[in-house]
């Protein structure tokens, strides 16, 4: 190709010009996506024939279907970006009205009240299975995502070992309820373990963060990743303390017993999901409110300042290390808190719940919902976790309406989540419920405002 | 950090003393045995051709860089008592809280925040609300929020940006961003304000406003100004004394008129006349 084109004057430049054409590049991208889709949804591999799955996936009608999907997607994306301006113009008026309405505190409060009412009635509309999902998958992960959002979204730190603090919370609960091989000095109800677990997780966060937060951001990601692994490995191997990979059994559920002089009233959360759901709802709403207040305070603004421009933040009297550590510790405590809830709801824990992939999953929830958006964390947890469970439950079952089987393999779930995340990064990097500040930052970065700066590189002491 | 409370005004001691500061980056000597003083009540300018070391001097004063040799002392006044602090080795945020604020040559605002929020972050430098207070909205937090809002509006008024308080800072015109950065720096309640080329990129009318603003910073706020500026007319109109740097060395110091006639200064600027048209 190169030879024949080089023979014609201007040949290669022509090709290059064509390639520079935006729509063509996009079409090629979508076609590539189509091929990927064909491979992903193609037949399973055969042992001894390494090329079987790929060659069969790229054969015949299946590939054509996927390529057509790619072309259709391309057409949609072209139409979308062309239509965007006119649609934007047409929507400007109603959008502005919506925004002014949203500025009214009463409207906002009303909206949140309606949502709360929905959340209260939601579990009544579903069966036991989904009630369990609402607690174990959605509720607890919403709490985890809220905490991680403080670290990632507010302070802009990448924590890849977040689940380690969750494990610390869960194992602290197991310890104080005497379900581990080591015995505590006193046994207490999981409710009363909460302060201990929060404190333990916070301490671990401070010990881990204090030395590493002084370094540049990338080191923190690596150190936290390592810390997450260490905690899991410790949990597996410290047989005499953690009971190894078998874990702890029979962790009691939450219960309240008023002293006898107050009537001796007693309530136990028990094994059914509903009471736990309402408990979690209460905790989640409380934490949402607390973190919202935190975001709009001196501390929250200091985090934004550090995230945007650390040098300028310091010039405003903000000590970056102290504030990063604060975010890290608050995130860790939230994770530890969620660990207590998890341990007492499930009643048994083992190291397999605390792997790196759980950390990544929580990060996905945060990014999906919208970094720096508290409400987004809850929505992200609800949507992604629901999707996971839906696919797992209905694997092999026909989808209503179209009466076809779901072409998704449960083992491939994470792959789809990865693809979803990539699409999000392309089309909606601010997440589904974006925070106003983050959205502004992203649009500014796209327009080249801020970011690169001459003095940003060598802060610190010069060579001696 | 040495500390001897004394009467500042009575002794007429300098506010800042830079004593034999040398700063090197590998083989490049940005500051070579630089000494200068700024006295209370004085607006001092530092001028010099590009690459003379002016910004490096600011970075040493604010703790962004640590000089290899020399000392910097600052006489900070709090609650009527003055203490001398050695700034070398101090962290930038501690220096800000001690009373030295700055702006940057290439504006460094928090771009995604509004003008109001930018200034408020500066104002909050001396507040004490922590995470617990913020989450529970304790009485002190509420008081500090109220006071901070009021002070922020005052400062926006002072620099003439009150009507644009709720605009995103990146959307302000260049001159407005420069003034916003000054308001943010003033928010930290400084005793000394370092301005790094505040007139760069602004229009003629904005320069006149800026000169007025710098004078008002001294008269109305009682804050001393250390100014880096290329625009000689601005320097002439607001400064009491000028220090000239060239290749990291102080080559002249004195009144603006004297300095302009100094042969060494003319020589320094002629040497780089190609790049330095503005300052003559
Ligand atoms: N971080 C750094 N690393 C290496 N060299 C540096 C650094 N900062 C400054 N320098 C060097 O120090 C010298 C003085 O730079 P400085 O920025 O202080 O000059 P300036 O007087 O502010 O110039 P301008 O008028 O262009 O702003 C220059 O030669 C510059 O290259
Ligand atoms: Mg400079």
XYZ file of C-alpha atoms and ligand atoms in Angstrom:
776
model
C 0.000 0.000 0.000
C 2.698 2.407 0.953
C 4.603 1.801 -2.264
C 1.726 2.353 -4.633
C 0.575 5.376 -2.698
C 4.014 6.880 -2.512
C 4.224 6.553 -6.289
C 1.237 8.822 -6.687
C 2.180 12.310 -5.548
C 0.151 13.374 -2.574
C -1.121 9.850 -1.930
C -0.112 9.420 1.712
C -1.110 12.950 2.575
C -4.516 12.225 1.134
C -4.919 9.205 3.375
C -3.751 11.213 6.331
C -6.204 13.984 5.542
C -8.989 11.467 5.279
C -7.989 9.964 8.591
C -7.979 13.376 10.144
C -11.620 13.673 9.240
C -13.454 13.416 12.494
C -16.478 11.405 11.451
C -14.381 8.845 9.620
C -12.213 8.343 12.665
C -15.274 7.898 14.737
C -16.729 5.367 12.311
C -13.512 3.354 12.469
C -13.708 3.490 16.244
C -17.268 2.182 16.297
C -16.430 -0.553 13.797
C -13.566 -1.608 16.069
C -16.086 -1.609 18.898
C -18.320 -3.853 16.778
C -15.511 -6.368 16.303
C -14.863 -6.325 20.043
C -18.547 -6.863 20.689
C -18.508 -9.821 18.298
C -15.617 -11.398 20.190
C -17.177 -10.669 23.558
C -20.558 -12.176 22.712
C -19.106 -14.970 20.567
C -18.851 -18.678 21.466
C -16.852 -20.009 24.391
C -13.271 -21.095 23.815
C -12.267 -24.727 23.264
C -9.314 -26.228 25.098
C -6.515 -27.108 22.699
C -7.778 -24.758 20.013
C -6.624 -21.322 21.166
C -8.003 -19.487 18.141
C -11.365 -21.229 18.098
C -13.436 -18.672 19.998
C -12.066 -15.664 18.153
C -12.166 -17.155 14.665
C -15.714 -18.369 15.142
C -16.806 -15.092 16.626
C -15.497 -13.256 13.584
C -17.239 -15.520 11.128
C -20.443 -14.974 9.224
C -23.663 -13.451 10.418
C -22.610 -12.783 13.980
C -19.822 -10.425 12.953
C -22.079 -8.674 10.435
C -24.715 -8.110 13.097
C -22.141 -6.625 15.430
C -20.697 -4.412 12.697
C -24.183 -3.190 11.866
C -24.641 -2.375 15.547
C -21.360 -0.409 15.320
C -22.542 1.538 12.271
C -25.885 2.266 13.882
C -24.103 3.500 16.992
C -21.919 5.691 14.793
C -24.986 7.126 13.068
C -26.564 7.798 16.442
C -23.446 9.459 17.789
C -23.120 11.663 14.687
C -26.777 12.587 14.868
C -26.402 13.183 18.580
C -23.476 15.575 18.290
C -25.074 17.403 15.362
C -28.430 17.537 16.985
C -26.904 18.604 20.247
C -26.566 22.273 19.401
C -30.106 22.604 18.073
C -31.483 20.496 20.899
C -29.512 22.582 23.339
C -30.958 25.732 21.852
C -34.451 24.276 22.021
C -33.981 23.043 25.578
C -32.349 26.217 26.846
C -35.601 27.776 27.968
C -37.140 24.801 29.846
C -33.717 23.959 31.274
C -33.254 27.451 32.639
C -36.715 27.218 34.181
C -35.830 23.893 35.709
C -32.628 25.328 37.121
C -34.345 28.320 38.689
C -36.902 25.975 40.191
C -34.081 23.820 41.526
C -32.503 26.883 43.156
C -35.578 27.139 45.363
C -34.791 25.331 48.629
C -38.423 24.295 48.960
C -38.412 22.533 45.592
C -35.198 20.755 46.430
C -36.424 19.711 49.824
C -39.638 18.440 48.299
C -37.705 16.394 45.765
C -35.578 14.778 48.441
C -38.635 14.049 50.569
C -40.317 12.290 47.659
C -37.169 10.238 47.117
C -37.031 9.367 50.796
C -40.656 8.277 50.713
C -39.873 6.109 47.691
C -36.915 4.600 49.513
C -39.140 3.837 52.479
C -41.769 2.066 50.403
C -39.472 0.398 47.898
C -38.719 -2.813 49.866
C -42.447 -3.315 50.482
C -42.934 -3.747 46.754
C -40.394 -6.538 46.356
C -39.777 -9.976 47.709
C -37.205 -11.338 50.110
C -34.519 -11.712 47.484
C -34.510 -8.081 46.450
C -34.855 -6.953 50.041
C -31.628 -8.805 50.756
C -30.010 -7.158 47.741
C -31.190 -3.753 48.938
C -29.346 -4.293 52.216
C -26.269 -6.336 51.399
C -25.452 -5.131 47.911
C -26.957 -1.686 47.618
C -27.244 -0.233 51.119
C -23.839 -1.247 52.408
C -22.119 -0.396 49.147
C -23.848 2.988 49.071
C -22.257 3.676 52.461
C -18.890 2.468 51.188
C -19.195 4.614 48.078
C -20.091 7.668 50.160
C -16.924 7.245 52.193
C -14.730 6.655 49.166
C -16.229 9.715 47.534
C -14.733 11.843 50.288
C -11.295 10.458 49.423
C -11.549 10.283 45.646
C -14.160 12.876 44.820
C -13.513 15.564 47.398
C -9.801 15.314 48.108
C -8.824 13.892 44.720
C -6.807 10.980 46.139
C -6.823 7.561 44.513
C -7.370 4.855 47.130
C -7.224 1.342 45.661
C -7.195 -0.518 48.972
C -10.314 1.012 50.394
C -11.837 -2.356 51.211
C -9.061 -3.003 53.758
C -10.790 -0.611 56.162
C -14.075 -2.407 55.532
C -12.296 -5.631 56.523
C -10.915 -3.974 59.631
C -14.436 -2.930 60.596
C -15.817 -6.419 59.978
C -13.032 -8.220 61.840
C -13.272 -5.778 64.740
C -16.933 -6.747 64.991
C -16.038 -10.435 64.926
C -13.444 -9.838 67.635
C -15.696 -7.973 70.032
C -18.523 -10.464 69.570
C -16.129 -13.292 70.423
C -16.397 -15.177 67.156
C -12.656 -15.303 66.434
C -10.048 -17.696 67.852
C -8.701 -14.805 69.953
C -10.936 -13.732 72.790
C -11.777 -10.155 73.663
C -11.595 -8.771 77.209
C -15.348 -8.153 77.029
C -18.123 -9.091 74.616
C -20.517 -6.480 73.305
C -23.359 -6.154 70.852
C -22.364 -5.085 67.316
C -24.128 -1.784 67.909
C -21.592 -0.929 70.564
C -18.746 -2.146 68.357
C -19.376 0.734 65.958
C -17.214 3.294 67.800
C -14.392 0.759 68.205
C -14.498 -0.238 64.545
C -14.658 3.346 63.354
C -11.713 4.208 65.557
C -9.703 1.194 64.441
C -10.305 1.928 60.764
C -9.487 5.603 61.271
C -6.267 4.735 63.071
C -5.269 2.366 60.281
C -6.035 5.135 57.792
C -3.920 7.639 59.694
C -1.007 5.228 60.045
C -1.125 4.369 56.364
C -1.806 7.901 55.170
C 0.631 9.916 57.273
C 3.773 8.772 55.488
C 2.319 8.265 52.000
C 0.191 11.377 51.637
C 3.364 13.446 51.649
C 4.313 11.808 48.379
C 2.792 12.454 44.995
C -0.636 11.060 44.158
C 0.477 7.992 42.192
C 2.372 6.570 45.141
C -0.756 6.633 47.246
C -2.574 4.456 44.717
C 0.234 1.898 44.807
C 0.630 1.914 48.576
C -3.102 1.533 49.179
C -3.258 -1.271 46.628
C -0.484 -3.030 48.531
C -2.152 -2.377 51.867
C -5.385 -3.921 50.609
C -3.498 -7.040 49.569
C -1.637 -7.205 52.892
C -4.873 -7.101 54.862
C -6.425 -9.880 52.792
C -3.294 -12.021 53.047
C -3.117 -11.441 56.782
C -6.760 -12.406 57.131
C -6.115 -15.638 55.221
C -2.858 -16.594 56.891
C -3.142 -15.489 60.504
C -5.049 -18.645 61.231
C -4.775 -18.406 64.997
C -6.233 -14.902 65.051
C -8.604 -14.639 62.085
C -9.470 -18.297 61.638
C -7.923 -18.139 58.146
C -10.002 -18.517 55.037
C -12.878 -20.073 56.997
C -13.451 -16.757 58.723
C -15.745 -15.996 61.640
C -19.193 -17.518 62.174
C -22.178 -16.608 64.243
C -21.680 -12.891 64.586
C -24.847 -11.741 66.357
C -27.215 -9.224 64.824
C -27.805 -5.765 66.183
C -29.961 -5.539 69.229
C -31.029 -2.892 71.681
C -31.866 -3.628 75.294
C -32.887 -0.774 77.504
C -31.882 -1.153 81.166
C -34.582 -2.588 83.382
C -35.265 0.695 85.159
C -36.315 2.031 81.720
C -38.695 -0.824 81.165
C -36.204 -3.368 79.881
C -37.468 -2.965 76.309
C -35.624 -5.203 73.876
C -35.356 -5.247 70.102
C -33.313 -7.537 67.903
C -32.728 -6.972 64.202
C -32.627 -10.668 63.490
C -32.124 -12.412 60.187
C -34.745 -10.815 58.011
C -33.639 -7.967 55.785
C -36.340 -5.403 56.302
C -35.314 -4.107 59.747
C -31.721 -3.861 58.516
C -32.886 -1.985 55.462
C -34.488 0.715 57.545
C -31.500 0.894 59.858
C -29.219 1.323 56.851
C -31.521 3.878 55.307
C -31.314 5.894 58.501
C -27.526 5.672 58.583
C -27.196 6.502 54.894
C -29.431 9.543 55.099
C -27.589 10.762 58.199
C -24.220 10.353 56.527
C -25.483 12.039 53.371
C -26.547 15.047 55.406
C -23.327 15.154 57.444
C -21.121 14.881 54.355
C -23.191 17.479 52.553
C -22.569 19.896 55.393
C -18.902 18.958 55.292
C -18.703 19.615 51.563
C -20.081 23.107 51.968
C -17.805 24.092 54.802
C -14.314 25.411 55.275
C -13.025 21.837 55.128
C -14.844 21.014 51.895
C -13.603 24.176 50.230
C -10.053 23.437 51.342
C -10.307 20.053 49.610
C -11.461 21.663 46.378
C -8.626 24.176 46.628
C -6.025 21.428 47.055
C -7.523 19.398 44.231
C -7.486 22.326 41.855
C -4.146 23.905 42.652
C -2.066 22.773 45.573
C 0.394 25.692 45.354
C -2.394 28.241 45.394
C -4.100 26.366 48.225
C -0.935 26.589 50.314
C -0.735 30.283 49.522
C -4.201 30.524 51.098
C -2.873 28.986 54.305
C -4.181 25.462 53.690
C -1.839 22.658 54.818
C -2.346 20.025 52.094
C -1.047 16.991 53.963
C -3.292 17.644 56.942
C -6.402 17.974 54.813
C -5.600 14.935 52.676
C -5.067 12.914 55.820
C -8.389 14.155 57.145
C -10.196 13.000 53.995
C -8.403 9.688 54.092
C -9.302 9.105 57.732
C -12.952 10.070 57.236
C -13.170 7.699 54.268
C -11.526 4.905 56.265
C -13.893 5.352 59.209
C -16.925 5.203 56.948
C -15.573 2.001 55.465
C -15.008 0.544 58.932
C -18.534 1.504 59.901
C -19.925 -0.287 56.852
C -17.841 -3.308 57.892
C -19.714 -3.559 61.196
C -23.082 -3.423 59.457
C -22.004 -6.053 56.966
C -20.584 -8.454 59.534
C -23.621 -8.314 61.773
C -26.108 -8.593 58.901
C -24.405 -11.528 57.179
C -23.337 -13.066 60.527
C -20.270 -14.690 58.995
C -17.266 -13.144 57.309
C -14.254 -14.483 55.490
C -11.389 -12.913 53.547
C -13.022 -13.500 50.160
C -15.346 -10.518 50.729
C -12.413 -8.165 51.017
C -10.444 -8.589 47.801
C -9.022 -5.942 45.499
C -11.904 -6.403 43.097
C -14.263 -5.176 45.829
C -12.157 -2.006 46.123
C -12.345 -1.528 42.379
C -16.082 -2.148 42.420
C -16.605 0.608 44.993
C -14.469 2.918 42.881
C -16.646 2.071 39.883
C -19.752 2.977 41.877
C -18.234 6.353 42.734
C -17.119 7.118 39.197
C -20.383 5.899 37.726
C -22.474 7.958 40.099
C -20.283 11.023 39.724
C -17.069 11.850 41.502
C -17.617 14.412 44.215
C -21.371 13.910 44.069
C -22.739 12.417 47.285
C -26.151 11.688 45.917
C -24.414 10.192 42.879
C -22.655 7.632 45.081
C -25.984 6.310 46.300
C -27.452 6.273 42.804
C -24.309 4.637 41.428
C -24.475 1.920 44.076
C -28.151 1.311 43.390
C -27.869 1.146 39.599
C -24.667 -0.849 39.209
C -25.380 -3.282 42.015
C -28.935 -3.799 40.821
C -27.619 -4.524 37.326
C -25.130 -7.062 38.700
C -27.782 -8.877 40.688
C -30.305 -8.727 37.877
C -27.910 -10.406 35.476
C -26.867 -12.983 38.046
C -30.431 -13.847 38.923
C -31.830 -13.895 35.413
C -28.888 -15.603 33.809
C -30.285 -17.941 31.169
C -33.842 -16.733 31.677
C -35.600 -15.029 28.778
C -35.983 -11.286 28.992
C -39.616 -10.218 29.110
C -40.994 -8.456 26.009
C -38.306 -9.638 23.566
C -38.375 -13.276 24.785
C -34.696 -13.804 24.121
C -32.036 -14.946 26.483
C -29.720 -12.377 27.954
C -26.544 -12.672 25.849
C -24.425 -11.958 28.919
C -22.397 -14.525 30.768
C -22.228 -14.043 34.508
C -18.474 -14.608 34.500
C -18.104 -11.731 32.056
C -19.963 -9.228 34.237
C -16.888 -7.249 35.184
C -15.988 -6.965 31.517
C -19.295 -5.289 30.796
C -18.875 -3.001 33.726
C -15.461 -2.093 32.322
C -16.999 -1.355 28.926
C -19.711 0.686 30.603
C -17.084 2.656 32.455
C -15.184 3.390 29.249
C -18.371 4.592 27.576
C -19.051 6.761 30.621
C -15.577 8.272 30.421
C -16.168 9.153 26.771
C -19.692 10.474 26.904
C -20.294 11.509 30.482
C -17.075 11.740 32.502
C -18.836 13.656 35.257
C -21.023 10.629 36.130
C -24.786 10.183 36.042
C -25.489 12.607 38.881
C -22.589 15.017 38.478
C -21.452 17.393 41.183
C -21.612 20.966 39.981
C -17.996 21.715 40.856
C -16.630 18.583 39.220
C -18.649 19.147 36.074
C -17.207 22.640 35.844
C -13.677 21.343 36.353
C -14.105 18.785 33.597
C -15.558 21.224 31.098
C -12.744 23.651 31.867
C -10.111 20.995 31.361
C -11.743 20.229 28.004
C -11.486 23.880 27.035
C -7.894 24.043 28.206
C -8.439 26.428 31.102
C -6.322 25.767 34.145
C -4.221 22.655 34.602
C -0.770 22.968 33.071
C 1.232 25.660 34.711
C 4.865 26.622 34.549
C 5.443 26.465 38.274
C 3.494 23.302 38.914
C 6.381 20.934 38.253
C 9.200 21.384 40.728
C 7.643 22.404 44.016
C 9.948 21.762 46.945
C 13.562 22.384 47.568
C 15.897 22.693 44.599
C 19.060 20.636 44.334
C 21.554 21.582 47.037
C 11.664 30.662 64.827
C 13.143 33.172 67.247
C 10.649 35.187 69.202
C 11.210 38.447 71.054
C 8.089 40.553 71.489
C 8.977 44.234 71.002
C 7.465 47.493 69.880
C 7.736 47.483 66.112
C 6.826 51.032 65.261
C 8.923 52.540 68.021
C 12.152 50.899 66.927
C 11.382 51.342 63.234
C 12.670 47.870 62.570
C 12.279 46.501 59.036
C 9.295 44.310 58.252
C 11.302 41.960 56.074
C 15.031 41.387 55.964
C 16.501 39.295 53.169
C 20.097 38.651 54.029
C 22.552 37.149 51.538
C 20.080 34.740 49.972
C 21.475 32.384 47.353
C 19.264 29.988 45.403
C 20.610 27.532 42.857
C 18.937 25.068 40.520
C 21.730 22.708 39.562
C 24.074 24.994 37.657
C 21.631 27.899 37.355
C 22.038 30.555 40.025
C 18.652 32.283 40.301
C 19.536 34.390 43.315
C 23.113 35.304 44.130
C 23.737 36.779 47.568
C 20.615 38.940 47.471
C 20.016 41.299 50.387
C 17.190 43.766 50.807
C 14.919 45.244 53.460
C 11.388 46.492 53.498
C 10.284 48.895 56.203
C 6.834 49.248 57.705
C 4.747 51.711 55.737
C 6.725 51.228 52.575
C 5.727 50.039 49.109
C 8.789 48.420 47.581
C 9.239 47.363 43.968
C 11.526 44.701 42.576
C 12.311 45.159 38.912
C 14.693 43.504 36.496
C 14.839 41.897 33.066
C 13.285 38.495 32.367
C 14.934 35.707 34.267
C 16.517 38.128 36.734
C 15.232 36.112 39.688
C 12.283 38.225 40.812
C 9.775 35.390 41.031
C 12.427 33.201 42.641
C 12.765 35.824 45.375
C 8.998 35.678 45.991
C 9.150 31.904 46.078
C 11.881 32.052 48.718
C 9.890 34.548 50.751
C 6.774 32.368 50.661
C 8.488 29.060 51.348
C 7.902 27.534 47.911
C 11.676 27.335 47.468
C 14.269 26.962 50.206
C 17.424 28.955 49.521
C 20.746 27.151 49.994
C 22.304 30.108 51.775
C 21.200 33.204 53.578
C 18.406 34.158 55.912
C 14.999 35.753 55.652
C 13.304 37.252 58.679
C 9.827 38.653 58.958
C 8.539 40.783 61.818
C 4.980 39.593 62.288
C 2.613 41.604 64.429
C -0.241 39.834 66.182
C -2.299 41.303 68.992
C -0.012 44.298 69.323
C 3.154 42.256 69.858
C 5.790 41.854 67.181
C 7.855 38.718 66.839
C 10.625 38.033 64.425
C 10.392 34.812 62.491
C 12.997 33.178 60.317
C 11.171 32.116 57.156
C 13.803 29.792 55.717
C 12.555 26.212 55.940
C 9.018 27.189 56.908
C 6.108 25.672 55.003
C 4.218 27.963 52.580
C 0.928 27.650 54.465
C 2.602 28.560 57.751
C 4.135 31.643 56.153
C 0.709 32.667 54.868
C -0.743 32.324 58.334
C 2.144 34.361 59.694
C 1.076 37.281 57.527
C 2.621 37.130 54.054
C 0.185 36.679 51.174
C 0.927 36.580 47.491
C -0.438 36.548 43.967
C 1.085 34.626 41.084
C 2.669 35.816 37.858
C 0.486 33.404 35.891
C -2.811 33.749 37.735
C -3.616 30.750 39.903
C -7.251 31.018 40.864
C -9.483 28.066 41.703
C -11.049 28.068 38.275
C -14.106 25.940 38.897
C -15.166 28.004 41.897
C -17.015 31.292 41.949
C -15.339 34.593 42.719
C -17.024 34.490 46.119
C -15.734 31.012 46.953
C -12.208 31.926 45.850
C -12.043 34.837 48.252
C -13.735 32.882 51.003
C -11.039 30.217 50.876
C -8.523 32.975 51.569
C -10.642 34.421 54.369
C -10.844 31.005 56.031
C -7.068 30.835 56.511
C -7.352 31.889 60.141
C -10.592 30.129 60.987
C -10.618 26.989 63.077
C -13.616 24.950 61.952
C -12.655 21.296 61.631
C -14.529 18.334 60.146
C -16.551 17.612 63.289
C -17.623 21.213 63.701
C -18.497 21.379 60.018
C -20.596 18.206 60.028
C -22.499 19.094 63.177
C -22.731 22.824 62.381
C -21.563 23.709 65.862
C -22.062 27.294 67.065
C -18.483 28.295 66.269
C -18.811 26.977 62.738
C -21.952 28.981 62.174
C -20.335 32.113 63.554
C -17.245 31.658 61.409
C -19.372 31.062 58.308
C -21.266 34.288 58.950
C -18.129 36.321 59.599
C -16.402 34.771 56.595
C -19.285 35.639 54.276
C -19.330 39.231 55.470
C -15.576 39.655 55.122
C -15.620 38.054 51.664
C -18.234 40.506 50.441
C -16.236 43.396 51.905
C -13.143 42.310 50.018
C -15.027 41.781 46.761
C -16.348 45.282 47.215
C -12.850 46.559 47.883
C -11.544 45.284 44.552
C -14.750 46.189 42.710
C -16.002 42.669 42.004
C -19.002 42.462 44.291
C -21.476 42.476 41.429
C -19.732 39.436 39.940
C -19.478 37.471 43.184
C -21.387 34.473 41.874
C -19.609 34.159 38.550
C -17.144 31.349 37.990
C -13.700 32.875 38.372
C -12.451 31.602 35.009
C -15.198 33.547 33.275
C -13.970 36.895 34.592
C -11.910 39.106 32.271
C -8.161 39.064 32.766
C -8.001 42.245 34.816
C -10.867 40.990 36.959
C -9.013 37.742 37.635
C -5.943 39.694 38.720
C -8.031 41.740 41.138
C -9.793 38.623 42.393
C -6.451 37.051 43.161
C -5.525 40.165 45.136
C -8.809 39.938 47.058
C -8.152 36.276 47.844
C -4.666 37.123 49.110
C -6.032 40.013 51.211
C -8.531 37.563 52.680
C -5.736 35.828 54.584
C -5.286 39.065 56.617
C -1.669 39.643 55.592
C 0.694 42.299 56.852
C 2.701 42.078 53.678
C 1.289 41.435 50.219
C 3.526 40.196 47.411
C 2.237 41.038 43.939
C 3.956 39.297 41.037
C 3.417 41.383 37.879
C -0.210 42.291 38.679
C -0.442 44.541 35.608
C 0.749 41.953 33.094
C -1.833 41.500 30.360
C -4.155 44.234 31.584
C -5.344 47.263 29.639
C -4.222 50.850 30.186
C -7.366 51.771 32.081
C -7.021 48.692 34.267
C -3.429 49.676 35.072
C -4.580 53.038 36.408
C -7.211 51.290 38.540
C -4.587 48.873 39.764
C -2.244 51.677 40.873
C -5.147 53.147 42.799
C -5.923 49.757 44.334
C -2.330 49.269 45.480
C -2.358 52.667 47.164
C -5.639 51.847 48.876
C -4.266 48.524 50.090
C -1.696 50.513 52.049
C -3.852 53.393 53.217
C -7.164 51.634 53.907
C -5.977 48.182 54.934
C -2.592 49.053 56.369
C -0.999 46.262 54.360
C 2.485 46.765 52.941
C 3.091 45.790 49.340
C 6.126 44.245 47.700
C 5.653 44.586 43.965
C 7.241 42.925 40.966
C 6.399 44.900 37.889
C 7.708 45.566 34.400
C 5.514 48.559 33.724
C 7.745 51.455 34.817
C 4.924 53.977 34.858
C 3.052 51.864 37.397
C 6.230 51.364 39.421
C 6.941 55.112 39.370
C 3.421 56.022 40.423
C 3.039 53.763 43.445
C 6.449 52.869 44.833
C 8.614 54.493 47.449
C 11.744 52.527 46.673
C 12.961 50.212 43.929
C 15.393 47.285 44.021
C 16.836 46.182 40.686
C 17.828 42.561 40.087
C 19.859 41.281 37.187
C 21.137 37.714 36.815
C 20.156 37.074 40.411
C 22.121 39.994 41.850
C 20.980 43.304 43.267
C 22.513 45.875 40.935
C 20.831 49.023 42.217
C 18.430 50.271 44.865
C 16.892 53.639 45.593
C 14.083 55.983 44.609
C 12.383 55.184 41.290
C 13.816 58.300 39.638
C 17.401 57.606 40.787
C 17.228 53.987 39.739
C 16.069 54.874 36.252
C 19.107 57.070 35.756
C 21.538 54.486 37.112
C 23.959 53.443 34.336
C 24.102 49.848 35.595
C 20.320 49.580 35.304
C 20.255 51.080 31.823
C 23.017 48.688 30.837
C 21.070 45.683 32.224
C 17.947 46.589 30.348
C 19.798 47.487 27.130
C 21.465 44.097 27.263
C 18.057 42.482 26.947
C 16.386 45.294 25.025
C 15.108 42.846 22.448
C 12.952 40.977 24.920
C 12.196 43.812 27.276
C 10.496 46.677 25.501
C 8.155 47.685 28.280
C 10.576 48.709 30.972
C 12.845 51.557 30.076
N 11.987 25.599 39.422
C 13.047 26.009 38.699
N 13.896 25.096 38.178
C 14.964 25.486 37.456
N 15.273 26.770 37.212
C 14.471 27.712 37.715
C 13.321 27.395 38.482
N 12.700 28.542 38.849
C 13.446 29.534 38.324
N 14.503 29.065 37.658
C 15.522 29.851 36.964
O 15.872 30.931 37.778
C 16.076 32.079 37.000
C 15.213 33.198 37.510
O 13.854 32.903 37.243
P 12.670 33.815 37.771
O 11.401 33.131 37.381
O 12.876 34.092 39.190
O 12.838 35.135 36.904
P 11.946 36.431 36.851
O 12.805 37.560 37.215
O 10.704 36.245 37.625
O 11.613 36.518 35.307
P 10.279 36.990 34.559
O 10.351 38.468 34.422
O 10.376 36.298 33.237
O 9.151 36.510 35.363
C 15.779 31.723 35.561
O 16.983 31.477 34.902
C 14.972 30.445 35.681
O 15.226 29.601 34.590
Mg 8.733 36.117 37.222
